[in-house]
Amino acid sequence: MDKIYKASKLDFMLIRYYLKSICFTICIPFAFVLVYRSLITGISFAMFLMAMSSIYTFTVAEKNDMHRLYGTLPVSTAELVCGKYLHLFLLGAFSLLVSSIVQPFILIALGVTTSLSEVLVAALVGSILFITYIAFQIPGYYKFGPIKGRVFMYIPVVGVLLTMFVLEKVNLKNLAFLDAIGQNKLMMPCFILIYIVLMIGISVVASVKIVKNKEW
């Protein structure tokens, strides 16, 4: 676990040049929530933007030919890949935390009532979307690189458009679906947990296999 953390720390060092862009990325959804006045839409958009920033580490690594350096590090391929995922999940968690705190206050300032249950549901939806985006993007970047694999950067675009389409069909003020979840208190959390574990597990395994099969 210590080596995975160190690999993750290396990725954070690589994106220091993009820190201002990442901070700006976190702030953009604040304006977005002013327009749509929907917490779940705002947080989903925040996670969508943060998922798109996952290309930064791959871009820096390719630009500076870091692959040879990776080969000399005293870490296994699996640990190096897991460090990449940890790095991105930490960025996503930070974005989610900031959005879950700031966006409700923006809505309250606009006179839009926001309950704790709405914040939790929005955070949950944002987390699931982020994990789904990353699970598809990372193997694509490892396989094709940040240039040829740039098409994978737009997976979140498709995802957020589909999310907004679904949200238009759902009345979030009538949180009836929460009552349905409440009737099956264990079923929904178990389903979500299984989905997250499967997505991350399959994605990590695919990424490790791709890296091992590559000849740097």
PDB file of C-alpha atoms in Angstrom, residues 54-172:
ATOM      1  CA  SER A  54      -7.557  12.594 -15.881  1.00  0.00           C
ATOM      2  CA  ILE A  55      -5.669  13.037 -19.154  1.00  0.00           C
ATOM      3  CA  TYR A  56      -3.162  15.429 -17.535  1.00  0.00           C
ATOM      4  CA  THR A  57      -0.844  12.804 -16.030  1.00  0.00           C
ATOM      5  CA  PHE A  58      -0.765  10.825 -19.264  1.00  0.00           C
ATOM      6  CA  THR A  59       0.010  13.962 -21.258  1.00  0.00           C
ATOM      7  CA  VAL A  60       2.879  14.972 -18.970  1.00  0.00           C
ATOM      8  CA  ALA A  61       4.289  11.438 -18.928  1.00  0.00           C
ATOM      9  CA  GLU A  62       4.301  11.173 -22.714  1.00  0.00           C
ATOM     10  CA  LYS A  63       5.624  14.695 -23.242  1.00  0.00           C
ATOM     11  CA  ASN A  64       8.581  14.079 -20.935  1.00  0.00           C
ATOM     12  CA  ASP A  65       9.092  10.432 -21.936  1.00  0.00           C
ATOM     13  CA  MET A  66       8.478   9.258 -18.362  1.00  0.00           C
ATOM     14  CA  HIS A  67       7.952   5.636 -19.359  1.00  0.00           C
ATOM     15  CA  ARG A  68      11.637   4.784 -18.967  1.00  0.00           C
ATOM     16  CA  LEU A  69      11.609   6.324 -15.499  1.00  0.00           C
ATOM     17  CA  TYR A  70       8.593   4.228 -14.567  1.00  0.00           C
ATOM     18  CA  GLY A  71      10.541   1.129 -15.598  1.00  0.00           C
ATOM     19  CA  THR A  72      13.342   1.938 -13.140  1.00  0.00           C
ATOM     20  CA  LEU A  73      11.113   2.564 -10.134  1.00  0.00           C
ATOM     21  CA  PRO A  74      11.078  -0.119  -7.397  1.00  0.00           C
ATOM     22  CA  VAL A  75       7.352  -0.707  -7.825  1.00  0.00           C
ATOM     23  CA  SER A  76       5.423  -3.346  -9.722  1.00  0.00           C
ATOM     24  CA  THR A  77       3.242  -2.557 -12.709  1.00  0.00           C
ATOM     25  CA  ALA A  78       0.116  -3.256 -10.668  1.00  0.00           C
ATOM     26  CA  GLU A  79       1.250  -0.869  -7.915  1.00  0.00           C
ATOM     27  CA  LEU A  80       2.063   1.835 -10.451  1.00  0.00           C
ATOM     28  CA  VAL A  81      -1.343   1.498 -12.098  1.00  0.00           C
ATOM     29  CA  CYS A  82      -3.157   1.413  -8.758  1.00  0.00           C
ATOM     30  CA  GLY A  83      -1.294   4.584  -7.801  1.00  0.00           C
ATOM     31  CA  LYS A  84      -2.703   6.235 -10.912  1.00  0.00           C
ATOM     32  CA  TYR A  85      -6.246   5.280  -9.901  1.00  0.00           C
ATOM     33  CA  LEU A  86      -5.669   6.408  -6.310  1.00  0.00           C
ATOM     34  CA  HIS A  87      -4.395   9.751  -7.563  1.00  0.00           C
ATOM     35  CA  LEU A  88      -7.530  10.284  -9.676  1.00  0.00           C
ATOM     36  CA  PHE A  89      -9.916   9.096  -6.969  1.00  0.00           C
ATOM     37  CA  LEU A  90      -8.351  11.546  -4.508  1.00  0.00           C
ATOM     38  CA  LEU A  91      -8.842  14.382  -7.009  1.00  0.00           C
ATOM     39  CA  GLY A  92     -12.425  13.267  -7.522  1.00  0.00           C
ATOM     40  CA  ALA A  93     -13.044  13.075  -3.771  1.00  0.00           C
ATOM     41  CA  PHE A  94     -11.681  16.593  -3.293  1.00  0.00           C
ATOM     42  CA  SER A  95     -13.864  17.956  -6.078  1.00  0.00           C
ATOM     43  CA  LEU A  96     -16.886  16.138  -4.642  1.00  0.00           C
ATOM     44  CA  LEU A  97     -16.240  17.500  -1.147  1.00  0.00           C
ATOM     45  CA  VAL A  98     -15.892  21.097  -2.339  1.00  0.00           C
ATOM     46  CA  SER A  99     -18.951  20.840  -4.575  1.00  0.00           C
ATOM     47  CA  SER A 100     -21.077  19.221  -1.852  1.00  0.00           C
ATOM     48  CA  ILE A 101     -20.265  22.079   0.526  1.00  0.00           C
ATOM     49  CA  VAL A 102     -20.282  25.138  -1.746  1.00  0.00           C
ATOM     50  CA  GLN A 103     -23.084  24.329  -4.188  1.00  0.00           C
ATOM     51  CA  PRO A 104     -25.823  23.894  -1.535  1.00  0.00           C
ATOM     52  CA  PHE A 105     -24.937  27.324  -0.113  1.00  0.00           C
ATOM     53  CA  ILE A 106     -25.182  28.829  -3.605  1.00  0.00           C
ATOM     54  CA  LEU A 107     -28.659  27.342  -4.018  1.00  0.00           C
ATOM     55  CA  ILE A 108     -29.705  28.534  -0.565  1.00  0.00           C
ATOM     56  CA  ALA A 109     -28.502  32.044  -1.462  1.00  0.00           C
ATOM     57  CA  LEU A 110     -30.724  31.834  -4.558  1.00  0.00           C
ATOM     58  CA  GLY A 111     -33.695  30.867  -2.428  1.00  0.00           C
ATOM     59  CA  VAL A 112     -33.689  27.200  -3.470  1.00  0.00           C
ATOM     60  CA  THR A 113     -34.286  24.914  -0.517  1.00  0.00           C
ATOM     61  CA  THR A 114     -31.783  22.078  -0.276  1.00  0.00           C
ATOM     62  CA  SER A 115     -32.079  19.163   2.121  1.00  0.00           C
ATOM     63  CA  LEU A 116     -29.370  16.870   3.426  1.00  0.00           C
ATOM     64  CA  SER A 117     -30.925  13.963   1.544  1.00  0.00           C
ATOM     65  CA  GLU A 118     -30.584  15.871  -1.740  1.00  0.00           C
ATOM     66  CA  VAL A 119     -26.923  16.576  -1.002  1.00  0.00           C
ATOM     67  CA  LEU A 120     -26.267  12.910  -0.235  1.00  0.00           C
ATOM     68  CA  VAL A 121     -28.111  11.695  -3.334  1.00  0.00           C
ATOM     69  CA  ALA A 122     -26.303  14.230  -5.540  1.00  0.00           C
ATOM     70  CA  ALA A 123     -22.938  13.211  -4.058  1.00  0.00           C
ATOM     71  CA  LEU A 124     -23.750   9.542  -4.618  1.00  0.00           C
ATOM     72  CA  VAL A 125     -24.781  10.105  -8.229  1.00  0.00           C
ATOM     73  CA  GLY A 126     -21.674  12.235  -8.846  1.00  0.00           C
ATOM     74  CA  SER A 127     -19.426   9.554  -7.355  1.00  0.00           C
ATOM     75  CA  ILE A 128     -20.940   6.779  -9.466  1.00  0.00           C
ATOM     76  CA  LEU A 129     -20.629   8.862 -12.632  1.00  0.00           C
ATOM     77  CA  PHE A 130     -17.012   9.764 -11.865  1.00  0.00           C
ATOM     78  CA  ILE A 131     -16.029   6.157 -11.227  1.00  0.00           C
ATOM     79  CA  THR A 132     -17.797   5.063 -14.410  1.00  0.00           C
ATOM     80  CA  TYR A 133     -16.004   7.710 -16.499  1.00  0.00           C
ATOM     81  CA  ILE A 134     -12.591   6.872 -15.035  1.00  0.00           C
ATOM     82  CA  ALA A 135     -13.129   3.139 -15.421  1.00  0.00           C
ATOM     83  CA  PHE A 136     -13.501   3.568 -19.182  1.00  0.00           C
ATOM     84  CA  GLN A 137     -10.978   6.357 -19.690  1.00  0.00           C
ATOM     85  CA  ILE A 138      -7.854   5.011 -17.979  1.00  0.00           C
ATOM     86  CA  PRO A 139      -7.510   1.727 -19.917  1.00  0.00           C
ATOM     87  CA  GLY A 140      -8.070   3.739 -23.109  1.00  0.00           C
ATOM     88  CA  TYR A 141      -5.269   6.154 -22.261  1.00  0.00           C
ATOM     89  CA  TYR A 142      -2.925   3.311 -21.354  1.00  0.00           C
ATOM     90  CA  LYS A 143      -3.736   1.517 -24.606  1.00  0.00           C
ATOM     91  CA  PHE A 144      -3.609   4.402 -27.071  1.00  0.00           C
ATOM     92  CA  GLY A 145      -1.831   7.205 -25.204  1.00  0.00           C
ATOM     93  CA  PRO A 146      -3.152  10.719 -24.512  1.00  0.00           C
ATOM     94  CA  ILE A 147      -3.096  11.785 -28.178  1.00  0.00           C
ATOM     95  CA  LYS A 148      -4.634   8.841 -30.001  1.00  0.00           C
ATOM     96  CA  GLY A 149      -6.738   8.047 -26.950  1.00  0.00           C
ATOM     97  CA  ARG A 150      -8.077  11.589 -26.656  1.00  0.00           C
ATOM     98  CA  VAL A 151     -11.449  10.309 -27.840  1.00  0.00           C
ATOM     99  CA  PHE A 152     -11.802   8.649 -24.422  1.00  0.00           C
ATOM    100  CA  MET A 153     -11.710  12.120 -22.857  1.00  0.00           C
ATOM    101  CA  TYR A 154     -15.162  12.708 -24.321  1.00  0.00           C
ATOM    102  CA  ILE A 155     -16.745   9.715 -22.606  1.00  0.00           C
ATOM    103  CA  PRO A 156     -17.799  12.022 -19.725  1.00  0.00           C
ATOM    104  CA  VAL A 157     -19.390  14.355 -22.299  1.00  0.00           C
ATOM    105  CA  VAL A 158     -21.686  11.577 -23.460  1.00  0.00           C
ATOM    106  CA  GLY A 159     -22.281  10.601 -19.854  1.00  0.00           C
ATOM    107  CA  VAL A 160     -23.251  14.075 -18.681  1.00  0.00           C
ATOM    108  CA  LEU A 161     -25.580  14.561 -21.651  1.00  0.00           C
ATOM    109  CA  LEU A 162     -27.321  11.290 -20.839  1.00  0.00           C
ATOM    110  CA  THR A 163     -27.474  12.282 -17.166  1.00  0.00           C
ATOM    111  CA  MET A 164     -29.055  15.645 -17.976  1.00  0.00           C
ATOM    112  CA  PHE A 165     -31.560  13.903 -20.263  1.00  0.00           C
ATOM    113  CA  VAL A 166     -32.549  11.532 -17.460  1.00  0.00           C
ATOM    114  CA  LEU A 167     -32.751  14.364 -14.922  1.00  0.00           C
ATOM    115  CA  GLU A 168     -35.190  16.209 -17.171  1.00  0.00           C
ATOM    116  CA  LYS A 169     -37.490  13.199 -16.935  1.00  0.00           C
ATOM    117  CA  VAL A 170     -37.213  12.900 -13.155  1.00  0.00           C
ATOM    118  CA  ASN A 171     -38.868  15.190 -10.645  1.00  0.00           C
ATOM    119  CA  LEU A 172     -36.136  15.586  -8.041  1.00  0.00           C
TER     120      LEU A 172
END
